[in-house]
Amino acid sequence: MHCKNCENTLRTDYSYCPDCGAKVIRNRITVKNLWYDAVERFFNIDNTFLKTFLALFTRPEDVIGGYINGVRKKYLNPISYFTIAVTLGALFVFLIRSVFPEAMDFSQNAMIEPTDPRYNANIEMGKKINDAIFEYQNLFYVLMIPLLSLISKIVFFNKKTYNFSEHFVINIYGYAQMSICVNLLYIMFIWNSQMLMILSFLTGIAQIVYFTYVFKKLFKLSLEQTILKLLLFLGILVILIIVAIFLVVAYMLTQPEFLEQIKAAS
């Protein structure tokens, strides 16, 4: 008998390969063992996903600083962790489009009365914006990481502890952690459009608070230093957001369909 992963010779009573550590698989794939494998992989006590998830709240400096300094087995690596976050985001998009499309009906929360002639045009515009956000959600995730890494590197320009690539690792872990939490909450409350709106508002605040906590732990900042760095980060972020909004609006104004919707809504 041989290990199917490393070809090492095994005894017939082995459950794991002593050479590579892979589990010995004897049964064919069924729905039952697929489900068991998924549960075992992600939810057993010794699983690195759960350890990483919990430690990123309690000891982020241990997870992130450890990985940067060469500890690669204790916790899930940043790319794998980010992949889980992206997968959860994709699952939420699938559910909201295929199973709970009414969750995206924000007409009850519109600021304009249904009797107003602009009502339908505003609702339609809101739906198109939301569709675009969900359509490119994963791309947005990917693009946010280098942007956040650049901002954090600028904010900590006077501290040479981490280079840009290491800031990239910090932000992958931090962004993935918040993305996993947010998407899990979105999936839990997917049936309630009002709750989704509240969560989307709180998400930005939660991300700022969590990233502040992570950088405080990593750089061992005092309360005063933490506040100053946070204000600098927010200042840079606001400037970038204003620039991004200006560019998006400038692009949208070149689209005839968008101009027609503005006329209909006004």
PDB file of C-alpha atoms in Angstrom, residues 15 44 55-56 71 92 110 114 128 130-131 141 147-148 154 233 250 266:
ATOM      1  CA  SER A  15      -4.606   6.173   9.075  1.00  0.00           C
ATOM      2  CA  ASN A  44     -12.342  20.694  14.417  1.00  0.00           C
ATOM      3  CA  ALA A  55      -6.291  34.581  17.392  1.00  0.00           C
ATOM      4  CA  LEU A  56      -6.766  37.474  14.946  1.00  0.00           C
ATOM      5  CA  VAL A  71       6.082  30.994  11.738  1.00  0.00           C
ATOM      6  CA  PHE A  92     -23.457  35.758  -0.183  1.00  0.00           C
ATOM      7  CA  ALA A 110     -36.375  55.196  -0.039  1.00  0.00           C
ATOM      8  CA  PRO A 114     -43.902  56.475  -3.881  1.00  0.00           C
ATOM      9  CA  LYS A 128     -28.196  49.253 -10.650  1.00  0.00           C
ATOM     10  CA  ASN A 130     -26.133  47.685  -5.865  1.00  0.00           C
ATOM     11  CA  ASP A 131     -25.921  45.216  -8.756  1.00  0.00           C
ATOM     12  CA  TYR A 141     -11.586  43.026  -2.335  1.00  0.00           C
ATOM     13  CA  LEU A 147      -4.434  50.512  -1.454  1.00  0.00           C
ATOM     14  CA  LEU A 148      -4.681  49.827   2.271  1.00  0.00           C
ATOM     15  CA  ILE A 154       2.609  56.022   4.576  1.00  0.00           C
ATOM     16  CA  PHE A 233      -4.983  57.251   8.260  1.00  0.00           C
ATOM     17  CA  ALA A 250     -16.693  61.977 -14.111  1.00  0.00           C
ATOM     18  CA  SER A 266     -34.785  65.216 -11.088  1.00  0.00           C
TER      19      SER A 266
END
